[in-house]
Amino acid sequence: MMELKTRPRTAQTLREALEDDIAVGRYPPGSRLDEVTLAKRFAVSRTPIREALIELSVAGLVEIRPRRGAFVRDIGISRLVEMFQVMAELEAMCVRLACRRMTAQEQAELVAAHEACILAADQQTPDGYFHANERFHEAIYAASHNGFLAEQARALQNRLKAYRRLQLRVRNRVKGSLAEHQAIVDAVLEGDAEKAENVLRSHILIQGERFNDFVASLGEQRS
Amino acid sequence: MMELKTRPRTAQTLREALEDDIAVGRYPPGSRLDEVTLAKRFAVSRTPIREALIELSVAGLVEIRPRRGAFVRDIGISRLVEMFQVMAELEAMCVRLACRRMTAQEQAELVAAHEACILAADQQTPDGYFHANERFHEAIYAASHNGFLAEQARALQNRLKAYRRLQLRVRNRVKGSLAEHQAIVDAVLEGDAEKAENVLRSHILIQGERFNDFVASLGEQRS
DNA sequence: TCAATTGTTTTTGTATACAATCGAATGGAT
DNA sequence: ATCCATTCGATTGTATACAAAAACAATTGA
């Protein structure tokens, strides 16, 4: 047994805790989320656990099959590609708007985030790059000045988190990602909305494709 | 008092029932959704009511302020415009994909839906047009062959339902909507993805603008 | 040996009971 | 009369109890 009872100090919600556990692979896709087990783990009753699971199911991370329980949603590769396609379009929309509306501070933040990415890439710390990358994209969402769009983008990014993380393991992907970021920053600073949009769109789409390759290569190894 | 106890025969879920009640204006924006009242109305305990409210809050229709209850989300005019902007982009993406990938049956369904719209418009029954219109857009979502995208589009359309309904009351809007539909169908049949995308995008955006006008005109009346 | 049916056990779904918090009302002081 | 504090009521959040359904196991029959 010997389970850690719960996450220590941070007063996050149950939903967030479960979200992280799923993203980090503690509960792998397809696995069953037993209510009483979770209740014991977090030292609460089943009620708040159920409520958290319902939230996650609406958010799409978990699938609740009536009368038989909650399962970590196992996203097929084709659906994953679909999700990256939508993500690409949302982000493209974000930069397009950002080009027109972003303030000087927001431009500065974008550049700063980009430089943080470069730094993190130098240090060969993939997790560091992951976080810097999140900051970079967040800067774009915020600069769109469309709060609803930003929320949608964040929500979807969150759902894809686990897969994006994996994706960075692909050979030379960090380097490529960085070059694409550079092109995006350049286009934004030039005010070339169309170019920025196109570069960002393919920056995201490429992730879906690379992930596809990644999975395919796993399949080859096995055979 | 004299409340109807619950919707009669249809075995919809609690969430759907509340969704409809909100869309139809039974619970206007900003109003409080008292758990015990709802529980009595639907003749269930608070537990399933709470779970439904949580679903609605994640879906964005309801806002849960901790320790003080659930409220029908009052969407400000500017946020509404933001939502229509995103909706426009999602639908544009749908037709773009649909142009490339739709089957003959799907084309036929789109045309059929369009004809149903014309019919409903002739009969001057705004609610009839509303439903025919939903069918038309659903045809486009489905034809995108991107299941995730279709889900997102449906979800957002659902959130905007109440406002789209109101919006059709604007003078000559049905006529204009119909003309736009015709242009979309034409472009799709020609296989002109770019044209279809642009027409559909402005078809949605116009709704946000018209809604804006609508609200503004209400303001004038009051003063 | 395998299939099917029945009985047991586990787990979800719902109701109810209890605890904690918020807000309104009341009362007192300036 | 107004403002602040305290108390009481109402309502949310959580725990527990109960009902119903599904998964599982065992036993019986072919």
Short mmCIF file of C-alpha atoms (C1' of nucleotides) in Angstrom, two decimals:
data_model
loop_
_atom_site.label_atom_id
_atom_site.label_comp_id
_atom_site.label_asym_id
_atom_site.label_seq_id
_atom_site.Cartn_x
_atom_site.Cartn_y
_atom_site.Cartn_z
CA MET A 1 0.00 0.00 0.00
CA MET A 2 1.93 3.00 1.30
CA GLU A 3 0.06 5.70 -0.57
CA LEU A 4 0.78 9.35 -0.07
CA LYS A 5 -2.45 10.49 1.48
CA THR A 6 -2.85 13.64 -0.56
CA ARG A 7 -0.98 16.54 -2.09
CA PRO A 8 0.55 18.40 0.82
CA ARG A 9 0.21 22.11 1.26
CA THR A 10 -1.25 23.60 -1.91
CA ALA A 11 -4.92 24.24 -1.41
CA GLN A 12 -5.95 23.26 -4.90
CA THR A 13 -9.34 21.87 -5.60
CA LEU A 14 -9.96 18.20 -5.95
CA ARG A 15 -10.62 18.71 -9.62
CA GLU A 16 -7.21 20.27 -10.15
CA ALA A 17 -5.49 17.54 -8.19
CA LEU A 18 -7.12 14.85 -10.29
CA GLU A 19 -6.41 16.81 -13.44
CA ASP A 20 -2.72 16.85 -12.61
CA ASP A 21 -2.69 13.20 -11.68
CA ILE A 22 -4.17 12.37 -15.04
CA ALA A 23 -1.87 14.68 -16.98
CA VAL A 24 1.15 13.25 -15.23
CA GLY A 25 0.14 9.69 -15.90
CA ARG A 26 -0.68 8.53 -12.42
CA TYR A 27 -4.01 7.45 -13.80
CA PRO A 28 -3.31 6.28 -17.34
CA PRO A 29 -5.90 6.51 -20.13
CA GLY A 30 -8.60 3.92 -19.81
CA SER A 31 -8.02 3.31 -16.13
CA ARG A 32 -10.92 3.22 -13.78
CA LEU A 33 -11.40 5.90 -11.16
CA ASP A 34 -13.00 4.23 -8.22
CA GLU A 35 -14.95 6.59 -6.03
CA VAL A 36 -14.28 4.98 -2.68
CA THR A 37 -10.59 4.55 -3.41
CA LEU A 38 -10.26 8.20 -4.36
CA ALA A 39 -12.32 9.20 -1.35
CA LYS A 40 -9.93 7.37 0.94
CA ARG A 41 -6.89 8.76 -0.83
CA PHE A 42 -8.03 12.36 -0.43
CA ALA A 43 -9.58 11.71 2.96
CA VAL A 44 -13.00 13.00 2.02
CA SER A 45 -16.35 11.41 1.42
CA ARG A 46 -17.60 10.19 -1.92
CA THR A 47 -19.69 13.29 -2.48
CA PRO A 48 -16.94 15.78 -3.34
CA ILE A 49 -15.17 13.07 -5.33
CA ARG A 50 -18.24 12.51 -7.44
CA GLU A 51 -18.60 16.22 -8.01
CA ALA A 52 -15.01 16.50 -9.15
CA LEU A 53 -15.44 13.57 -11.50
CA ILE A 54 -18.51 15.20 -13.00
CA GLU A 55 -16.55 18.36 -13.62
CA LEU A 56 -13.82 16.39 -15.33
CA SER A 57 -16.33 14.54 -17.45
CA VAL A 58 -17.88 17.77 -18.72
CA ALA A 59 -14.39 19.10 -19.36
CA GLY A 60 -13.77 15.98 -21.40
CA LEU A 61 -10.91 14.44 -19.43
CA VAL A 62 -12.98 11.66 -17.98
CA GLU A 63 -15.77 9.53 -19.30
CA ILE A 64 -18.60 8.57 -17.01
CA ARG A 65 -20.42 5.48 -18.10
CA PRO A 66 -23.70 5.46 -16.18
CA ARG A 67 -23.95 2.85 -13.50
CA ARG A 68 -20.46 1.57 -14.19
CA GLY A 69 -18.07 4.26 -13.20
CA ALA A 70 -15.62 6.89 -14.32
CA PHE A 71 -12.69 6.18 -16.61
CA VAL A 72 -9.81 8.31 -17.75
CA ARG A 73 -10.76 9.12 -21.28
CA ASP A 74 -8.70 7.18 -23.74
CA ILE A 75 -8.31 9.51 -26.66
CA GLY A 76 -7.73 7.72 -29.91
CA ILE A 77 -4.97 8.97 -32.16
CA SER A 78 -7.41 10.23 -34.77
CA ARG A 79 -9.39 12.20 -32.23
CA LEU A 80 -6.15 13.62 -30.91
CA VAL A 81 -5.30 14.89 -34.36
CA GLU A 82 -8.75 16.44 -34.54
CA MET A 83 -8.12 18.20 -31.26
CA PHE A 84 -4.79 19.55 -32.42
CA GLN A 85 -6.51 20.83 -35.55
CA VAL A 86 -8.98 22.81 -33.49
CA MET A 87 -6.24 23.99 -31.18
CA ALA A 88 -4.30 25.24 -34.20
CA GLU A 89 -7.26 27.24 -35.38
CA LEU A 90 -7.91 28.75 -31.96
CA GLU A 91 -4.31 29.81 -31.58
CA ALA A 92 -4.23 31.17 -35.11
CA MET A 93 -7.23 33.29 -34.21
CA CYS A 94 -5.46 34.45 -31.06
CA VAL A 95 -2.39 35.79 -32.87
CA ARG A 96 -4.45 37.34 -35.58
CA LEU A 97 -6.30 39.36 -32.98
CA ALA A 98 -3.16 39.91 -30.97
CA CYS A 99 -1.38 41.48 -33.93
CA ARG A 100 -4.05 44.12 -34.10
CA ARG A 101 -4.69 44.71 -30.45
CA MET A 102 -1.73 43.87 -28.27
CA THR A 103 -0.17 46.54 -26.09
CA ALA A 104 3.52 47.31 -25.77
CA GLN A 105 3.63 45.47 -22.46
CA GLU A 106 2.08 42.43 -24.04
CA GLN A 107 4.63 42.51 -26.84
CA ALA A 108 7.37 42.73 -24.26
CA GLU A 109 5.93 39.75 -22.38
CA LEU A 110 5.82 37.71 -25.57
CA VAL A 111 9.46 38.47 -26.28
CA ALA A 112 10.42 37.75 -22.69
CA ALA A 113 8.60 34.43 -22.78
CA HIS A 114 10.39 33.56 -26.00
CA GLU A 115 13.75 34.33 -24.45
CA ALA A 116 12.85 32.17 -21.47
CA CYS A 117 12.17 29.37 -23.92
CA ILE A 118 15.60 29.78 -25.48
CA LEU A 119 17.21 29.70 -22.08
CA ALA A 120 15.30 26.61 -21.02
CA ALA A 121 16.19 24.88 -24.27
CA ASP A 122 19.89 25.55 -23.67
CA GLN A 123 19.69 23.93 -20.29
CA GLN A 124 18.41 20.71 -21.80
CA THR A 125 15.69 20.50 -19.21
CA PRO A 126 12.64 19.30 -21.08
CA ASP A 127 10.27 20.09 -18.26
CA GLY A 128 11.67 23.58 -18.03
CA TYR A 129 11.06 24.09 -21.72
CA PHE A 130 7.56 22.75 -21.30
CA HIS A 131 6.71 25.45 -18.79
CA ALA A 132 8.41 28.22 -20.70
CA ASN A 133 6.47 27.12 -23.74
CA GLU A 134 3.22 27.38 -21.81
CA ARG A 135 4.12 30.92 -20.87
CA PHE A 136 4.80 31.77 -24.51
CA HIS A 137 1.41 30.56 -25.64
CA GLU A 138 -0.36 32.12 -22.70
CA ALA A 139 1.12 35.46 -23.72
CA ILE A 140 -0.55 35.08 -27.09
CA TYR A 141 -3.90 34.10 -25.62
CA ALA A 142 -3.92 37.07 -23.30
CA ALA A 143 -2.89 39.46 -26.05
CA SER A 144 -5.89 38.48 -28.16
CA HIS A 145 -8.05 40.65 -25.90
CA ASN A 146 -10.84 38.18 -26.35
CA GLY A 147 -11.36 36.74 -22.91
CA PHE A 148 -13.68 34.00 -24.03
CA LEU A 149 -11.32 32.86 -26.77
CA ALA A 150 -8.45 32.85 -24.29
CA GLU A 151 -10.45 30.68 -21.92
CA GLN A 152 -11.26 28.19 -24.65
CA ALA A 153 -7.65 28.06 -25.75
CA ARG A 154 -6.44 27.46 -22.22
CA ALA A 155 -9.01 24.75 -21.63
CA LEU A 156 -8.03 22.88 -24.76
CA GLN A 157 -4.32 23.32 -24.11
CA ASN A 158 -4.93 21.80 -20.73
CA ARG A 159 -6.65 18.80 -22.22
CA LEU A 160 -3.73 18.27 -24.57
CA LYS A 161 -1.13 18.84 -21.88
CA ALA A 162 -0.17 15.23 -21.36
CA TYR A 163 0.30 14.67 -25.07
CA ARG A 164 2.25 17.84 -25.67
CA ARG A 165 4.57 16.81 -22.90
CA LEU A 166 5.28 13.47 -24.51
CA GLN A 167 5.62 15.16 -27.84
CA LEU A 168 8.66 17.17 -26.76
CA ARG A 169 10.59 13.93 -26.45
CA VAL A 170 10.65 13.57 -30.20
CA ARG A 171 14.12 14.10 -31.65
CA ASN A 172 14.97 17.72 -32.34
CA ARG A 173 11.46 18.80 -31.62
CA VAL A 174 12.55 21.44 -29.10
CA LYS A 175 14.88 22.98 -31.62
CA GLY A 176 12.16 23.06 -34.26
CA SER A 177 9.66 24.47 -31.82
CA LEU A 178 12.05 27.26 -30.95
CA ALA A 179 12.59 28.21 -34.59
CA GLU A 180 8.85 28.37 -35.07
CA HIS A 181 8.47 30.57 -32.01
CA GLN A 182 11.08 32.90 -33.45
CA ALA A 183 9.18 33.16 -36.71
CA ILE A 184 5.99 33.92 -34.80
CA VAL A 185 7.62 36.63 -32.74
CA ASP A 186 9.12 38.18 -35.86
CA ALA A 187 5.81 38.22 -37.67
CA VAL A 188 4.03 39.71 -34.68
CA LEU A 189 6.61 42.45 -34.26
CA GLU A 190 6.31 43.25 -37.95
CA GLY A 191 2.56 43.36 -37.50
CA ASP A 192 2.11 40.78 -40.25
CA ALA A 193 -1.03 39.13 -38.95
CA GLU A 194 -1.49 36.74 -41.83
CA LYS A 195 2.02 35.41 -41.60
CA ALA A 196 1.84 35.06 -37.83
CA GLU A 197 -1.43 33.21 -38.14
CA ASN A 198 -0.07 30.76 -40.68
CA VAL A 199 3.15 30.07 -38.85
CA LEU A 200 1.38 29.52 -35.55
CA ARG A 201 -1.22 27.29 -37.14
CA SER A 202 1.38 24.98 -38.56
CA HIS A 203 3.38 25.19 -35.34
CA ILE A 204 0.46 23.52 -33.62
CA LEU A 205 -0.49 21.20 -36.44
CA ILE A 206 3.06 19.91 -36.59
CA GLN A 207 2.65 18.73 -33.03
CA GLY A 208 -0.27 16.56 -33.98
CA GLU A 209 1.69 15.13 -36.88
CA ARG A 210 4.81 14.53 -34.84
CA PHE A 211 2.74 12.86 -32.21
CA ASN A 212 1.35 10.66 -34.91
CA ASP A 213 4.89 9.75 -35.98
CA PHE A 214 5.81 9.14 -32.39
CA VAL A 215 3.02 6.66 -31.86
CA ALA A 216 3.73 5.01 -35.17
CA SER A 217 7.39 4.54 -34.23
CA LEU A 218 6.35 2.88 -30.99
CA GLY A 219 4.28 0.49 -33.05
CA GLU A 220 7.29 -0.40 -35.21
CA GLN A 221 9.50 -1.09 -32.24
CA ARG A 222 6.99 -3.53 -30.95
CA SER A 223 6.72 -5.53 -34.17
CA MET B 1 -47.65 28.73 -6.31
CA MET B 2 -49.16 26.42 -8.90
CA GLU B 3 -45.97 25.12 -10.40
CA LEU B 4 -45.88 22.43 -13.01
CA LYS B 5 -44.08 19.72 -11.15
CA THR B 6 -41.74 18.73 -13.97
CA ARG B 7 -41.60 18.21 -17.71
CA PRO B 8 -43.99 15.39 -18.42
CA ARG B 9 -43.04 12.41 -20.50
CA THR B 10 -39.66 13.05 -22.10
CA ALA B 11 -36.99 11.27 -20.14
CA GLN B 12 -34.36 13.94 -20.52
CA THR B 13 -31.67 14.39 -17.99
CA LEU B 14 -31.91 16.99 -15.30
CA ARG B 15 -29.12 18.95 -16.90
CA GLU B 16 -30.98 19.17 -20.19
CA ALA B 17 -34.16 20.22 -18.48
CA LEU B 18 -32.41 23.08 -16.72
CA GLU B 19 -30.57 23.98 -19.89
CA ASP B 20 -33.86 24.38 -21.71
CA ASP B 21 -35.41 26.34 -18.88
CA ILE B 22 -32.51 28.75 -19.02
CA ALA B 23 -32.54 29.01 -22.81
CA VAL B 24 -36.26 29.66 -22.82
CA GLY B 25 -36.01 32.34 -20.19
CA ARG B 26 -37.75 30.63 -17.32
CA TYR B 27 -34.66 31.42 -15.30
CA PRO B 28 -33.44 34.76 -16.58
CA PRO B 29 -29.75 35.76 -16.51
CA GLY B 30 -28.56 36.66 -13.07
CA SER B 31 -31.33 34.79 -11.29
CA ARG B 32 -30.52 32.53 -8.44
CA LEU B 33 -30.99 28.78 -8.71
CA ASP B 34 -31.94 27.62 -5.27
CA GLU B 35 -31.11 24.00 -4.68
CA VAL B 36 -34.02 23.10 -2.45
CA THR B 37 -36.52 24.85 -4.69
CA LEU B 38 -35.24 22.99 -7.72
CA ALA B 39 -35.19 19.76 -5.77
CA LYS B 40 -38.84 20.19 -4.90
CA ARG B 41 -39.74 21.16 -8.43
CA PHE B 42 -38.17 18.08 -9.95
CA ALA B 43 -39.16 15.89 -7.02
CA VAL B 44 -35.65 14.69 -6.31
CA SER B 45 -33.16 15.31 -3.55
CA ARG B 46 -30.56 18.04 -3.59
CA THR B 47 -27.81 15.67 -4.65
CA PRO B 48 -28.76 15.21 -8.30
CA ILE B 49 -29.65 18.90 -8.51
CA ARG B 50 -26.20 19.87 -7.33
CA GLU B 51 -24.60 17.53 -9.83
CA ALA B 52 -26.61 19.06 -12.66
CA LEU B 53 -25.67 22.56 -11.55
CA ILE B 54 -22.02 21.59 -11.51
CA GLU B 55 -22.30 20.32 -15.06
CA LEU B 56 -23.91 23.56 -16.13
CA SER B 57 -21.23 25.59 -14.43
CA VAL B 58 -18.44 23.76 -16.23
CA ALA B 59 -20.37 24.16 -19.47
CA GLY B 60 -20.47 27.87 -18.70
CA LEU B 61 -24.22 28.41 -18.47
CA VAL B 62 -24.24 28.85 -14.74
CA GLU B 63 -21.90 30.47 -12.31
CA ILE B 64 -21.36 28.88 -8.94
CA ARG B 65 -20.15 31.30 -6.34
CA PRO B 66 -18.80 29.21 -3.51
CA ARG B 67 -20.91 29.21 -0.41
CA ARG B 68 -23.46 31.49 -1.94
CA GLY B 69 -25.16 29.55 -4.65
CA ALA B 70 -25.66 29.07 -8.36
CA PHE B 71 -26.73 31.87 -10.67
CA VAL B 72 -27.70 31.89 -14.30
CA ARG B 73 -24.68 33.41 -15.89
CA ASP B 74 -25.30 36.94 -16.96
CA ILE B 75 -23.24 37.36 -20.07
CA GLY B 76 -22.29 40.93 -20.75
CA ILE B 77 -22.74 42.30 -24.24
CA SER B 78 -19.02 42.48 -24.89
CA ARG B 79 -18.45 38.89 -23.84
CA LEU B 80 -21.35 37.87 -26.03
CA VAL B 81 -19.67 39.47 -29.00
CA GLU B 82 -16.50 37.60 -28.11
CA MET B 83 -18.44 34.36 -28.08
CA PHE B 84 -19.98 35.04 -31.46
CA GLN B 85 -16.51 35.76 -32.80
CA VAL B 86 -15.28 32.37 -31.68
CA MET B 87 -18.43 30.72 -32.96
CA ALA B 88 -17.85 32.34 -36.34
CA GLU B 89 -14.37 30.93 -36.50
CA LEU B 90 -15.45 27.45 -35.51
CA GLU B 91 -18.19 27.39 -38.11
CA ALA B 92 -15.85 28.77 -40.74
CA MET B 93 -13.50 25.92 -39.97
CA CYS B 94 -16.39 23.47 -40.26
CA VAL B 95 -17.38 24.53 -43.78
CA ARG B 96 -13.82 24.70 -44.92
CA LEU B 97 -13.37 21.08 -43.94
CA ALA B 98 -16.83 20.16 -45.16
CA CYS B 99 -16.07 21.48 -48.63
CA ARG B 100 -13.22 19.04 -48.91
CA ARG B 101 -14.68 16.06 -47.19
CA MET B 102 -18.46 15.95 -47.32
CA THR B 103 -20.24 13.04 -48.94
CA ALA B 104 -23.07 13.24 -51.42
CA GLN B 105 -25.55 12.38 -48.68
CA GLU B 106 -24.22 15.17 -46.55
CA GLN B 107 -24.54 17.62 -49.41
CA ALA B 108 -28.11 16.46 -49.91
CA GLU B 109 -28.86 16.96 -46.22
CA LEU B 110 -27.46 20.47 -46.32
CA VAL B 111 -29.66 21.35 -49.29
CA ALA B 112 -32.66 19.73 -47.64
CA ALA B 113 -32.06 21.67 -44.45
CA HIS B 114 -31.80 24.86 -46.43
CA GLU B 115 -35.11 24.16 -48.16
CA ALA B 116 -36.70 23.48 -44.79
CA CYS B 117 -35.48 26.91 -43.70
CA ILE B 118 -37.12 28.53 -46.71
CA LEU B 119 -40.35 26.76 -45.95
CA ALA B 120 -40.29 27.74 -42.30
CA ALA B 121 -39.53 31.34 -43.23
CA ASP B 122 -42.58 31.42 -45.52
CA GLN B 123 -44.81 30.28 -42.72
CA GLN B 124 -43.79 33.21 -40.58
CA THR B 125 -43.24 30.95 -37.62
CA PRO B 126 -40.08 32.24 -35.97
CA ASP B 127 -39.71 29.22 -33.78
CA GLY B 128 -40.01 26.96 -36.78
CA TYR B 129 -37.26 28.87 -38.53
CA PHE B 130 -35.16 28.65 -35.42
CA HIS B 131 -35.24 24.86 -35.50
CA ALA B 132 -34.72 24.60 -39.24
CA ASN B 133 -31.76 26.89 -38.83
CA GLU B 134 -30.29 24.60 -36.19
CA ARG B 135 -30.61 21.71 -38.61
CA PHE B 136 -28.82 23.69 -41.31
CA HIS B 137 -25.85 24.42 -39.10
CA GLU B 138 -25.79 20.92 -37.68
CA ALA B 139 -25.47 19.63 -41.23
CA ILE B 140 -22.33 21.69 -41.63
CA TYR B 141 -20.85 20.54 -38.33
CA ALA B 142 -21.40 16.91 -39.18
CA ALA B 143 -19.98 17.30 -42.67
CA SER B 144 -16.70 18.60 -41.28
CA HIS B 145 -15.78 15.03 -40.39
CA ASN B 146 -14.00 16.35 -37.36
CA GLY B 147 -15.96 14.94 -34.47
CA PHE B 148 -14.23 17.03 -31.85
CA LEU B 149 -14.77 20.23 -33.77
CA ALA B 150 -18.41 19.34 -34.24
CA GLU B 151 -18.80 18.80 -30.52
CA GLN B 152 -17.25 22.14 -29.71
CA ALA B 153 -19.42 23.90 -32.24
CA ARG B 154 -22.56 22.29 -30.86
CA ALA B 155 -21.63 23.16 -27.31
CA LEU B 156 -21.05 26.80 -28.13
CA GLN B 157 -24.17 27.01 -30.26
CA ASN B 158 -26.07 25.68 -27.30
CA ARG B 159 -24.66 28.34 -25.02
CA LEU B 160 -25.69 31.02 -27.47
CA LYS B 161 -29.10 29.52 -28.09
CA ALA B 162 -31.09 31.98 -26.01
CA TYR B 163 -29.43 34.94 -27.67
CA ARG B 164 -29.77 33.60 -31.19
CA ARG B 165 -33.45 33.10 -30.54
CA LEU B 166 -33.93 36.70 -29.50
CA GLN B 167 -31.84 37.81 -32.39
CA LEU B 168 -34.29 36.48 -34.98
CA ARG B 169 -36.82 39.05 -33.80
CA VAL B 170 -34.78 41.79 -35.39
CA ARG B 171 -36.45 43.29 -38.43
CA ASN B 172 -35.80 41.43 -41.67
CA ARG B 173 -33.23 39.25 -40.00
CA VAL B 174 -34.84 36.02 -41.16
CA LYS B 175 -34.77 37.21 -44.75
CA GLY B 176 -31.13 38.18 -44.49
CA SER B 177 -30.24 34.93 -42.78
CA LEU B 178 -31.87 33.02 -45.59
CA ALA B 179 -29.94 34.87 -48.27
CA GLU B 180 -26.71 34.12 -46.45
CA HIS B 181 -27.62 30.46 -46.23
CA GLN B 182 -28.21 30.43 -49.96
CA ALA B 183 -24.78 31.92 -50.59
CA ILE B 184 -23.22 29.30 -48.33
CA VAL B 185 -24.97 26.44 -50.08
CA ASP B 186 -23.93 27.79 -53.47
CA ALA B 187 -20.31 28.11 -52.44
CA VAL B 188 -20.27 24.63 -50.95
CA LEU B 189 -21.81 23.09 -54.06
CA GLU B 190 -19.24 24.88 -56.17
CA GLY B 191 -16.57 23.55 -53.87
CA ASP B 192 -15.31 27.05 -53.21
CA ALA B 193 -14.05 26.54 -49.68
CA GLU B 194 -12.64 30.00 -49.23
CA LYS B 195 -15.84 31.70 -50.28
CA ALA B 196 -17.97 29.41 -48.13
CA GLU B 197 -15.73 30.09 -45.17
CA ASN B 198 -15.96 33.84 -45.54
CA VAL B 199 -19.69 33.94 -46.07
CA LEU B 200 -20.38 31.70 -43.12
CA ARG B 201 -18.02 33.65 -40.90
CA SER B 202 -19.81 36.89 -41.56
CA HIS B 203 -23.15 35.13 -41.29
CA ILE B 204 -22.33 34.41 -37.68
CA LEU B 205 -20.56 37.66 -36.95
CA ILE B 206 -23.55 39.59 -38.21
CA GLN B 207 -25.62 37.97 -35.51
CA GLY B 208 -23.37 39.35 -32.83
CA GLU B 209 -23.58 42.78 -34.39
CA ARG B 210 -27.31 42.67 -34.84
CA PHE B 211 -27.67 41.58 -31.27
CA ASN B 212 -25.63 44.55 -30.31
CA ASP B 213 -28.00 46.82 -32.26
CA PHE B 214 -30.95 45.09 -30.66
CA VAL B 215 -29.72 45.74 -27.17
CA ALA B 216 -28.79 49.29 -28.05
CA SER B 217 -32.31 49.95 -29.37
CA LEU B 218 -33.77 48.67 -26.13
CA GLY B 219 -31.60 51.16 -24.31
CA GLU B 220 -32.97 54.02 -26.43
CA GLN B 221 -36.55 53.06 -25.79
CA ARG B 222 -35.92 53.19 -22.10
CA SER B 223 -34.43 56.67 -22.10
"C1'" DT C 1 -15.77 -29.16 -20.08
"C1'" DC C 2 -18.64 -25.52 -20.93
"C1'" DA C 3 -22.74 -22.81 -20.66
"C1'" DA C 4 -26.33 -20.81 -18.14
"C1'" DT C 5 -28.65 -19.37 -14.16
"C1'" DT C 6 -28.83 -17.92 -9.61
"C1'" DG C 7 -27.04 -15.91 -5.49
"C1'" DT C 8 -23.58 -12.87 -3.44
"C1'" DT C 9 -20.81 -8.88 -3.40
"C1'" DT C 10 -19.30 -4.64 -4.94
"C1'" DT C 11 -20.25 -0.11 -6.68
"C1'" DT C 12 -22.98 3.50 -8.34
"C1'" DG C 13 -27.00 6.65 -7.64
"C1'" DT C 14 -30.04 9.02 -4.45
"C1'" DA C 15 -31.78 10.53 -0.06
"C1'" DT C 16 -31.10 12.33 4.31
"C1'" DA C 17 -28.53 14.13 8.22
"C1'" DC C 18 -25.17 17.12 9.92
"C1'" DA C 19 -21.64 20.95 9.88
"C1'" DA C 20 -20.01 25.31 8.43
"C1'" DT C 21 -20.67 29.67 6.48
"C1'" DC C 22 -23.12 33.64 4.91
"C1'" DG C 23 -26.51 37.23 5.25
"C1'" DA C 24 -30.14 39.58 7.27
"C1'" DA C 25 -32.22 41.32 11.25
"C1'" DT C 26 -32.00 43.01 15.71
"C1'" DG C 27 -30.22 45.64 19.32
"C1'" DG C 28 -27.07 48.80 21.38
"C1'" DA C 29 -23.94 52.75 21.35
"C1'" DT C 30 -22.43 57.15 19.66
"C1'" DA D 1 -30.77 58.60 13.19
"C1'" DT D 2 -26.86 56.03 11.73
"C1'" DC D 3 -23.38 52.78 12.21
"C1'" DC D 4 -21.44 48.70 14.04
"C1'" DA D 5 -21.64 44.26 16.43
"C1'" DT D 6 -23.87 40.09 17.58
"C1'" DT D 7 -27.21 36.57 16.97
"C1'" DC D 8 -30.28 33.83 14.47
"C1'" DG D 9 -32.04 31.84 10.29
"C1'" DA D 10 -31.28 30.10 5.86
"C1'" DT D 11 -28.39 27.81 2.53
"C1'" DT D 12 -24.42 25.59 0.87
"C1'" DG D 13 -20.91 21.87 1.51
"C1'" DT D 14 -19.87 17.31 3.27
"C1'" DA D 15 -20.72 12.89 5.35
"C1'" DT D 16 -23.33 8.93 5.89
"C1'" DA D 17 -27.16 5.76 5.03
"C1'" DC D 18 -29.89 3.36 1.94
"C1'" DA D 19 -31.58 1.51 -2.69
"C1'" DA D 20 -30.70 -0.33 -7.05
"C1'" DA D 21 -27.98 -2.04 -10.45
"C1'" DA D 22 -24.00 -4.40 -12.32
"C1'" DA D 23 -20.04 -7.43 -11.85
"C1'" DC D 24 -18.57 -11.62 -10.10
"C1'" DA D 25 -18.63 -16.35 -8.39
"C1'" DA D 26 -20.48 -20.66 -7.73
"C1'" DT D 27 -23.38 -24.30 -8.62
"C1'" DT D 28 -26.13 -27.04 -11.61
"C1'" DG D 29 -27.26 -29.15 -15.88
"C1'" DA D 30 -26.12 -30.68 -20.40
#
